[in-house]
Short mmCIF file of C-alpha atoms and ligand atoms in Angstrom, two decimals:
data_model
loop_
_atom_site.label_atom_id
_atom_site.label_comp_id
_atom_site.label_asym_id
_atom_site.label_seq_id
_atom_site.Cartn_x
_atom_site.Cartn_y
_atom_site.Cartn_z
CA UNK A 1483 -7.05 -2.69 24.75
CA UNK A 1484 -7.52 0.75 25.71
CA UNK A 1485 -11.18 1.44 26.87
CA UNK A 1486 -11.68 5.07 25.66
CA UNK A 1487 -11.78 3.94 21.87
CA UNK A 1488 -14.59 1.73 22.53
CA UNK A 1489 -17.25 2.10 19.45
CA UNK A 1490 -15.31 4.73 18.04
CA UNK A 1491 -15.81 4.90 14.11
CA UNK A 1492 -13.38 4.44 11.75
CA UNK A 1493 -14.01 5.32 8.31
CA UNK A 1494 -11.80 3.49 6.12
CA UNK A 1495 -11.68 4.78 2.65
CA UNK A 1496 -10.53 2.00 -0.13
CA UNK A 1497 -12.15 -0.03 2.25
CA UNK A 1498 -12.46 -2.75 -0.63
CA UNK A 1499 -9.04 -3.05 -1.75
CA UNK A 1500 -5.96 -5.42 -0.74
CA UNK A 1501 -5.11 -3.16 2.58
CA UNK A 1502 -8.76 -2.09 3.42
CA UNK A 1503 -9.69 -6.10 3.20
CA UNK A 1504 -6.51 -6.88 5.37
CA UNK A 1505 -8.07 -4.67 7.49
CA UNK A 1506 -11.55 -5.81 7.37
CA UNK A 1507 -10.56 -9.36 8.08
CA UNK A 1508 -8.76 -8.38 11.24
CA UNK A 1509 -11.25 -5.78 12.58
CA UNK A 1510 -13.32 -7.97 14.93
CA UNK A 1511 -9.86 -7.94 17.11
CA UNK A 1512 -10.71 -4.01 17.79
CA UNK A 1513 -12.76 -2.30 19.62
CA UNK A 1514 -13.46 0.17 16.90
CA UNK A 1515 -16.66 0.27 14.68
CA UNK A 1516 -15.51 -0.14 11.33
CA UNK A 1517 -16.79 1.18 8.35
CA UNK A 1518 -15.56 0.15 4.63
CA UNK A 1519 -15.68 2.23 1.89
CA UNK A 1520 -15.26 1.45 -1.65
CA UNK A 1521 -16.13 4.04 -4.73
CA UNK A 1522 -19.61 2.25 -5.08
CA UNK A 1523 -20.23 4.32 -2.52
CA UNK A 1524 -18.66 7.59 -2.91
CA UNK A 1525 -15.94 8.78 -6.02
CA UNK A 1526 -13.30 10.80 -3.68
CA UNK A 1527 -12.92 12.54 -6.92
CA UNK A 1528 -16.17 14.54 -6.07
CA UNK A 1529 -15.99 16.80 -3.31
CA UNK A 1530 -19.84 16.95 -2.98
CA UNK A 1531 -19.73 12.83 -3.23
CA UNK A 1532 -17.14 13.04 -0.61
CA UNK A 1533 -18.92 15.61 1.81
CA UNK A 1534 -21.71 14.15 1.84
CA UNK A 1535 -20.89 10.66 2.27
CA UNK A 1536 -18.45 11.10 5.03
CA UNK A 1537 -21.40 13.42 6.73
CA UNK A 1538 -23.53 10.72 6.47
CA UNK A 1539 -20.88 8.33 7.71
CA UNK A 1540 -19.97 10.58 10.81
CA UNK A 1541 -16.74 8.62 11.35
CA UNK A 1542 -14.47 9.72 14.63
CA UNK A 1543 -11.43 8.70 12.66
CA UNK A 1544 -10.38 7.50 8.72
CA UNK A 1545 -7.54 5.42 7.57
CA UNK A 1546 -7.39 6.72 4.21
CA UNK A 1547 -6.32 4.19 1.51
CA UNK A 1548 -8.46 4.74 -1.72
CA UNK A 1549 -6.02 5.76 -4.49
CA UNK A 1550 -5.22 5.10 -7.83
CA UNK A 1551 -2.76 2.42 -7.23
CA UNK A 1552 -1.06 0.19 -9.49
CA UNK A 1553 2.89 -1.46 -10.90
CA UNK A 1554 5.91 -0.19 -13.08
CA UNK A 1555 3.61 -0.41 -16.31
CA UNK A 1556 0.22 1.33 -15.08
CA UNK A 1557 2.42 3.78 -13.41
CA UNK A 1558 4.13 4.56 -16.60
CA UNK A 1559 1.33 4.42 -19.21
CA UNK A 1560 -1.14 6.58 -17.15
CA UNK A 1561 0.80 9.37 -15.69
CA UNK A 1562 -2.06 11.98 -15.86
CA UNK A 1563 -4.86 9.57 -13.92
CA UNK A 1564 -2.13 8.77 -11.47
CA UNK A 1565 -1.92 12.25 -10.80
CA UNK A 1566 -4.77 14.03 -11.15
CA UNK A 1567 -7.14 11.07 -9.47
CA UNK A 1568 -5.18 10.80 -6.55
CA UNK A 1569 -4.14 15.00 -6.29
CA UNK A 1570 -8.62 15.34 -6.24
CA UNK A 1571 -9.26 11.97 -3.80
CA UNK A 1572 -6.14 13.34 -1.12
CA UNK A 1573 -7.65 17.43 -1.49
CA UNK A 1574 -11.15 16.27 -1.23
CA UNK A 1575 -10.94 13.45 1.57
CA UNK A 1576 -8.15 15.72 4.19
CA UNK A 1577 -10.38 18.70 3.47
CA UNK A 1578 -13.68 17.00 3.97
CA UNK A 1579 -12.45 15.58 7.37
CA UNK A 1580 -10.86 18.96 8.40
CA UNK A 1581 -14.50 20.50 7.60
CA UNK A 1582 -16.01 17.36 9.70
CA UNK A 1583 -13.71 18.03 12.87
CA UNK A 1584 -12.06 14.83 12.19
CA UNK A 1585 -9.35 14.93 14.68
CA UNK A 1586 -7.40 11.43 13.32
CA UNK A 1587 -6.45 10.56 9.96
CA UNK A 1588 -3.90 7.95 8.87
CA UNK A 1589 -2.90 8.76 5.32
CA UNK A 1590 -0.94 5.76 3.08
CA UNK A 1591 2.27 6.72 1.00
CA UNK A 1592 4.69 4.82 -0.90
CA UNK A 1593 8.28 4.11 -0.49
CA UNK A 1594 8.45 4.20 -4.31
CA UNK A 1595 7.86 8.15 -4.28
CA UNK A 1596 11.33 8.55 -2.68
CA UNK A 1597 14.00 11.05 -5.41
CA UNK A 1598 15.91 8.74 -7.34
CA UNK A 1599 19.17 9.88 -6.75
CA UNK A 1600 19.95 9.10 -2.95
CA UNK A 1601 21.97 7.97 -0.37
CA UNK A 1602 20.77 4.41 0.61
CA UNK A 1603 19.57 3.68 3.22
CA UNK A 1604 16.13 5.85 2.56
CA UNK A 1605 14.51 7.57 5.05
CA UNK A 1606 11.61 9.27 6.35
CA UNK A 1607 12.71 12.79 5.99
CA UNK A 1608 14.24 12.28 2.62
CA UNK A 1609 11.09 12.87 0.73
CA UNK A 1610 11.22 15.63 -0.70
CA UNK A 1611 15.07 15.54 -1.50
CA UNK A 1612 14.78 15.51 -5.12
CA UNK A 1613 12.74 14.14 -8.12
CA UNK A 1614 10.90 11.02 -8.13
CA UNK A 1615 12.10 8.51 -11.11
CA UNK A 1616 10.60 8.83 -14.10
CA UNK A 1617 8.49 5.89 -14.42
CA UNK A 1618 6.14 7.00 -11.71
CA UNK A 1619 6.64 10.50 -11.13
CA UNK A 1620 2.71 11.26 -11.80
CA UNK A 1621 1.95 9.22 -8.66
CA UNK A 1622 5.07 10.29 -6.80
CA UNK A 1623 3.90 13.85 -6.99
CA UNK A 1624 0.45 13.39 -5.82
CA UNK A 1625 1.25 11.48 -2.81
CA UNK A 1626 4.47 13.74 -1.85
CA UNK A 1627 1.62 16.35 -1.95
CA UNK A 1628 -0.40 14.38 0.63
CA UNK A 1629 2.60 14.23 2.96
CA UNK A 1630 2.65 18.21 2.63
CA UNK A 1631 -1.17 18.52 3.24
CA UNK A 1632 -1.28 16.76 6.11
CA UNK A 1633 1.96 18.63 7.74
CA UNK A 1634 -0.30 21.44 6.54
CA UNK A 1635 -3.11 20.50 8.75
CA UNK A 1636 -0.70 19.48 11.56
CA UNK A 1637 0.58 23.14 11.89
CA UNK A 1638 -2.20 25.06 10.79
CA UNK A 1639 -5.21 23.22 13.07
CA UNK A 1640 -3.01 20.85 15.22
CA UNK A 1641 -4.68 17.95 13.54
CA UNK A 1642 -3.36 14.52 13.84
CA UNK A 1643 -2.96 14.12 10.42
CA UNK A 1644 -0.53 11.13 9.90
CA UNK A 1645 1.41 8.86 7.16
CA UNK A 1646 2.42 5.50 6.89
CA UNK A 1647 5.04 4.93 4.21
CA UNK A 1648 4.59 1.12 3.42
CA UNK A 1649 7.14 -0.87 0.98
CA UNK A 1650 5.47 -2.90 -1.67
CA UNK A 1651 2.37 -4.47 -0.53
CA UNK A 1652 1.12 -7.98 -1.05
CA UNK A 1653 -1.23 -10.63 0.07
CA UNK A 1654 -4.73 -11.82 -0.59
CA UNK A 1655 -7.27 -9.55 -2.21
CA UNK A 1656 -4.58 -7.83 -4.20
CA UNK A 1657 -4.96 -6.68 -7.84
CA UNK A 1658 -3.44 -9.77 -9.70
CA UNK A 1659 -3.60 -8.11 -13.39
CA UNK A 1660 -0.71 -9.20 -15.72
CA UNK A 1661 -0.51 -5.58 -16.82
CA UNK A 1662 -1.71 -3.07 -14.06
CA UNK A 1663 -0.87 -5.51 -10.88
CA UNK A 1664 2.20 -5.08 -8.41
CA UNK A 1665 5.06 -7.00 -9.24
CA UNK A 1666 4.65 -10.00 -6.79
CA UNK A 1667 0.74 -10.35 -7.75
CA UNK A 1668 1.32 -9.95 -11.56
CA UNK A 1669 4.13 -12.71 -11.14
CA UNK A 1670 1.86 -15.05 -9.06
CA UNK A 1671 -0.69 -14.76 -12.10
CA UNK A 1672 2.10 -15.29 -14.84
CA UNK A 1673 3.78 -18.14 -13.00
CA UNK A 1674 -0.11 -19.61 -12.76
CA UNK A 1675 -0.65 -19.82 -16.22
CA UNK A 1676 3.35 -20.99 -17.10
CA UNK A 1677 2.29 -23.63 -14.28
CA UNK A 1678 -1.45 -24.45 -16.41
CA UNK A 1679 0.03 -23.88 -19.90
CA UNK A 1680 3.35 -25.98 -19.51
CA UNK A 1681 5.30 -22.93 -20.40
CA UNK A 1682 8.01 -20.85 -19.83
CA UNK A 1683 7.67 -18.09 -16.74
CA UNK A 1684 8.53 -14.37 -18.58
CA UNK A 1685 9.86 -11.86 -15.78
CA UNK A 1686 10.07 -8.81 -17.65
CA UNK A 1687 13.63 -7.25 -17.26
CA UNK A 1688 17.12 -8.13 -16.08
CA UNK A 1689 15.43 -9.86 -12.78
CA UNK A 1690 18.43 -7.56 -10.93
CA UNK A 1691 16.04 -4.98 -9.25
CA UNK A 1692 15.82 -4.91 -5.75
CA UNK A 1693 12.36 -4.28 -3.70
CA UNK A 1694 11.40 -4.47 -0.09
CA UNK A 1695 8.07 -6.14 0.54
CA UNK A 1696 5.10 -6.28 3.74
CA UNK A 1697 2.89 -8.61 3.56
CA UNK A 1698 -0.61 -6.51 3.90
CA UNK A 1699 -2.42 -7.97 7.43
CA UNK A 1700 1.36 -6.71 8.81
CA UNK A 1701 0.48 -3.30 7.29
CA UNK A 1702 -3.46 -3.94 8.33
CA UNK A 1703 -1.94 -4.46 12.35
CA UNK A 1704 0.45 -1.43 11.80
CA UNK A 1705 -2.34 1.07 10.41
CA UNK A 1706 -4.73 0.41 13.29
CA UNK A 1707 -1.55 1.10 16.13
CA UNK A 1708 -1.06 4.10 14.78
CA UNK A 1709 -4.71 5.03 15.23
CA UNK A 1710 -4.98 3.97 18.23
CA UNK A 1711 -1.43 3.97 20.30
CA UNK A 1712 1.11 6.61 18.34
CA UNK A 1713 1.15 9.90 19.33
CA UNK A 1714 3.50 10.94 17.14
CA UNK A 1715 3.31 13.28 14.04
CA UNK A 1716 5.87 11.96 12.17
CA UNK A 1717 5.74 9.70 9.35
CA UNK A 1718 6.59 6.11 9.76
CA UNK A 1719 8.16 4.15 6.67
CA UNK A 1720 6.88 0.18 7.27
CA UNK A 1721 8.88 -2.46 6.29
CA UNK A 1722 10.03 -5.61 8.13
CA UNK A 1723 13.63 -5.36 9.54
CA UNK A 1724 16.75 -7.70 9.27
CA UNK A 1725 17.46 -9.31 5.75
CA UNK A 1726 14.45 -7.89 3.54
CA UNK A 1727 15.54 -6.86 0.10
CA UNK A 1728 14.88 -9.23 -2.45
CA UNK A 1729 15.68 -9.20 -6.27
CA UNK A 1730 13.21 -9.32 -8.41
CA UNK A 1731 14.93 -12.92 -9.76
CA UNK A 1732 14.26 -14.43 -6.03
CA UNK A 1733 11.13 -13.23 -5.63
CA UNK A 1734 10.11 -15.59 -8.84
CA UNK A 1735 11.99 -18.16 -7.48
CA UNK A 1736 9.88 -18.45 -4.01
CA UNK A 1737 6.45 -17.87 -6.27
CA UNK A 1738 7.68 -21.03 -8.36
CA UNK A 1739 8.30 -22.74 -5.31
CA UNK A 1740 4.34 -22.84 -4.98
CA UNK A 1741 3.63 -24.66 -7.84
CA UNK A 1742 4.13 -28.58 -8.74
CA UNK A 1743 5.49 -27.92 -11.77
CA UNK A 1744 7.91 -25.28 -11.05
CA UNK A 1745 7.80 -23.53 -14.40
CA UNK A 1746 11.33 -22.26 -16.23
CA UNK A 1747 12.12 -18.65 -15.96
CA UNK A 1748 12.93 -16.62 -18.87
CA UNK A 1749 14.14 -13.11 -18.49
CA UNK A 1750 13.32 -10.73 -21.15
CA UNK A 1751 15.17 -8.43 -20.97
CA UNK A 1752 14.59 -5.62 -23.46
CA UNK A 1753 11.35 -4.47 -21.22
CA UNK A 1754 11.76 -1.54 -18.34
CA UNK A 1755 12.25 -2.82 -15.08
CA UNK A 1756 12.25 0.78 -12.95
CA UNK A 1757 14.69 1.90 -10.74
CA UNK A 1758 17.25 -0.30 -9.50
CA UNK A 1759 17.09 -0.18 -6.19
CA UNK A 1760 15.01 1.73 -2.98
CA UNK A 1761 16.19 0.57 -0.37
CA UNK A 1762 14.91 1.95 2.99
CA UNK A 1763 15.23 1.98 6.99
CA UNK A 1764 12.34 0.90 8.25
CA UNK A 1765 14.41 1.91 12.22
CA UNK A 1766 11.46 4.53 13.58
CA UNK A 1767 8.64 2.37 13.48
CA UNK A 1768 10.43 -0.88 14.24
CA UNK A 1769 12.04 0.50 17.32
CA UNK A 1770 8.17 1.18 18.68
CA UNK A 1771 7.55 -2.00 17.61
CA UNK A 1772 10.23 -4.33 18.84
CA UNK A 1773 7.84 -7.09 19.37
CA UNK A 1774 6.42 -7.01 16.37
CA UNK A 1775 5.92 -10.32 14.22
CA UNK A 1776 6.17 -9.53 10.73
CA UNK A 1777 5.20 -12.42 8.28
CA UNK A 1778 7.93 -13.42 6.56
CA UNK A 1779 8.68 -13.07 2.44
CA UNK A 1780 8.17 -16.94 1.78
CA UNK A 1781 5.24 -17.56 4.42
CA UNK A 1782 3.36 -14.35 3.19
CA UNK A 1783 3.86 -15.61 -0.69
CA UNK A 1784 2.67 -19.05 0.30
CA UNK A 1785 -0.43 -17.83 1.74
CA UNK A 1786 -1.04 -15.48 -1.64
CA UNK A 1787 -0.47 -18.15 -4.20
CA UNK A 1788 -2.69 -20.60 -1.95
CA UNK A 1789 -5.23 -18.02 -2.15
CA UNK A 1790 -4.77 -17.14 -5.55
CA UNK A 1791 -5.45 -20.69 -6.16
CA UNK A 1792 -8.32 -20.90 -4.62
CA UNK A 1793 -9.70 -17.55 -5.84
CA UNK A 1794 -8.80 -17.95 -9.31
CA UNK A 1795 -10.34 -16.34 -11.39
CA UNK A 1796 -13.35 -14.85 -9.31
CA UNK A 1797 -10.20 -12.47 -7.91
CA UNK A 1798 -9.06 -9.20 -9.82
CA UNK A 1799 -7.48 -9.97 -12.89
P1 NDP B 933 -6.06 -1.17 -4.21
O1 NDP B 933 -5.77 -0.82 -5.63
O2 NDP B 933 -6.11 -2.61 -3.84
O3 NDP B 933 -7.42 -0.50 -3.79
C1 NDP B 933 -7.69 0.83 -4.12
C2 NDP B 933 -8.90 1.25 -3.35
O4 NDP B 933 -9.14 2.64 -3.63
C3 NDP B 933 -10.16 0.48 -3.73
O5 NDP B 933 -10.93 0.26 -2.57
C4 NDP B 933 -10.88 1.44 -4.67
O6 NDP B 933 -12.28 1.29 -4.69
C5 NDP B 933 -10.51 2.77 -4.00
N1 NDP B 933 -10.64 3.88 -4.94
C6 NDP B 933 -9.92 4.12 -6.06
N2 NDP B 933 -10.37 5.24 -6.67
C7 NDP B 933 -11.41 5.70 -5.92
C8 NDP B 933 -12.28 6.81 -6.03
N3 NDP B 933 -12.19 7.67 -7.05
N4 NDP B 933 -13.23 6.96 -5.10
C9 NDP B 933 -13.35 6.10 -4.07
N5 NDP B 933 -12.54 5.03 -3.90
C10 NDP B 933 -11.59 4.84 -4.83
O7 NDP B 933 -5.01 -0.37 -3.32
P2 NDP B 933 -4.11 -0.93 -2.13
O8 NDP B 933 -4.94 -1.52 -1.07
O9 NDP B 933 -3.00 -1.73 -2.76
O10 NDP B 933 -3.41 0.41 -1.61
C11 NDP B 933 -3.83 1.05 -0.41
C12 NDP B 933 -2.95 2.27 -0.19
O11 NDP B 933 -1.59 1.87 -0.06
C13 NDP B 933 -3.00 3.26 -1.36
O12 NDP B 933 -3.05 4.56 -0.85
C14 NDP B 933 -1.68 3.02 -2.08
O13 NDP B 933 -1.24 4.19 -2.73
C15 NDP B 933 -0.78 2.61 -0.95
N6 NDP B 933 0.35 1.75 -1.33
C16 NDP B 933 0.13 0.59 -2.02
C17 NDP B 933 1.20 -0.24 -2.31
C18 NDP B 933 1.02 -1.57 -2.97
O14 NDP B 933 2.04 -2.24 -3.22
N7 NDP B 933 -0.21 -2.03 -3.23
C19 NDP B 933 2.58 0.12 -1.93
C20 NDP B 933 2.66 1.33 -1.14
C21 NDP B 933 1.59 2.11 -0.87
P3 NDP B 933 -13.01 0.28 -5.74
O15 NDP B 933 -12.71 -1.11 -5.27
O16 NDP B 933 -14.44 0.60 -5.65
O17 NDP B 933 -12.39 0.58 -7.08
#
């Protein structure tokens, strides 16, 4: 542990959602003072809520996760929120800390923002490379702009202004609504109440797409290094290496592997499944992180539906 971040501060914005509690639940391993933030206590929309509670706060550092976050469907049926909420929370919260001589930041991105139209594998530097698809572009936009603000800051003020690009994220804590939720938390609910019900398990589309996955107390281990032991200004995509795509088919498959009654699937098919495909190479961060133990896809969705389980349905729905 290195000694000169003893009792520093860390503000950690969205400090109440599925990464900021991966993070909470780990941060007694630190020596960092943590502080979580959720918009009880400040809407990032507001720069004068922001200002002032990040004054108040007087953090060293902030891991910035607060965002309007959500699947395929809230992504496509609320393009304006997802852009205009998280365009205000990214200007206000860099700006604020800027103002605040915050000299660290760790900003969160998305693989999913990536163009489209690529050459697989995906990469860090291929951001900006064209448009987003369609289904989230609202979202894309605003967190492509983060990427560019922070550069900003990086040249302008030599601020460590950073971003982690994570794959989907899943584990405990996570947003498990049928409509809004990421795809393996919406599918943990669904296959729940096939499992209850006696029914059939819908997966909405052809159950052909492919998606990469991290398990969020993998992401929680790989936000804090970065705070504390990269020196780098580049951003880091974060994904587990080796065999880690999954269709969207398999991943329902190991859910319903959870539960006694192992519930048929039914693919409907005439409902948008998103793009394809996105894959991406995860090689930067993973070669500064040889030893790294990442959680694997079936031990990470066991530990989720077992929580689920438990949580259900005092979790959010
Ligand atoms: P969650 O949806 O679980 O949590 C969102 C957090 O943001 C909550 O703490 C929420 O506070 C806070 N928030 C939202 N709006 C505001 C606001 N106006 N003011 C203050 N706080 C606000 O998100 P995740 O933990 O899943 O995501 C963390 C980061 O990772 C985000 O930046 C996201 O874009 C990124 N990401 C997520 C992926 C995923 O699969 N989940 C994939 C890739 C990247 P409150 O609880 O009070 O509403």
């Amino acid at each position: 542990m290195n000694q000169n971040t003893i009792y520093k501060k860390v503000l950690v914005t969205g400090g109440s959602g599925l990464v900021g509690k991966a993070i909470q639940r780990i941060s007694n391993q630190y020596y960092f003072h943590f502080i979580f933030l959720s918009s009880q206590e400040a809407d990032l929309k507001s720069y004068d809520q922001t200002f002032a509670c990040f004054q108040e706060k007087n953090p060293d550092y902030v891991i910035h996760l607060a965002a309007q976050v959500g699947g395929l469907y809230k992504n496509m049926n609320y393009q304006v929120s997802m852009l205009e909420d998280n365009l205000q929370i990214n200007l206000n919260v860099l700006k604020v800390c800027h103002q605040l001589n915050i000299q660290k930041v760790i900003c969160c991105l998305s693989t999913c923002i990536y163009p489209s139209q690529v050459t697989y594998p995906i990469q860090e530097e291929m951001l900006h490379q064209g448009p987003p698809h369609n289904s989230n572009y609202g979202y894309s936009y605003a967190k492509r702009m983060l990427e560019v603000q922070c550069r900003a800051y990086q040249e302008c003020f030599k601020r460590d202004y950073l971003c982690v690009i994570p794959t989907n994220i899943y584990g405990e804590d996570d947003n498990f609504s049928l409509e809004n939720g990421h795809l393996i938390p919406a599918l943990i609910h669904q296959c729940y109440l096939s499992h209850l019900k006696g029914t059939p398990f819908p997966i909405k589309g052809s159950g052909q797409a492919r998606r990469q996955f991290i398990y969020a107390p993998d992401l929680a281990k790989i936000i804090i290094w970065m705070l504390e032991g990269y020196s780098g200004k580049d951003s880091l995509i974060a994904c587990p290496p080796g065999k880690n795509e999954y269709s969207v088919l398999e991943v329902a498959e190991l859910i319903r592997n959870n539960f006694e009654t192992q519930p048929e699937i039914t693919l409907l098919k005439e409902y948008p499944e998103g793009q394809m495909k996105k894959t991406v190479n995860a090689e930067k961060l993973n070669k500064l992180l040889p030893e790294f133990q990442f959680t694997t896809l079936e031990k990470g969705i066991e530990k989720t539906v077992k929580w689920f389980r438990d949580s259900y349905p005092k979790c959010r729905l």
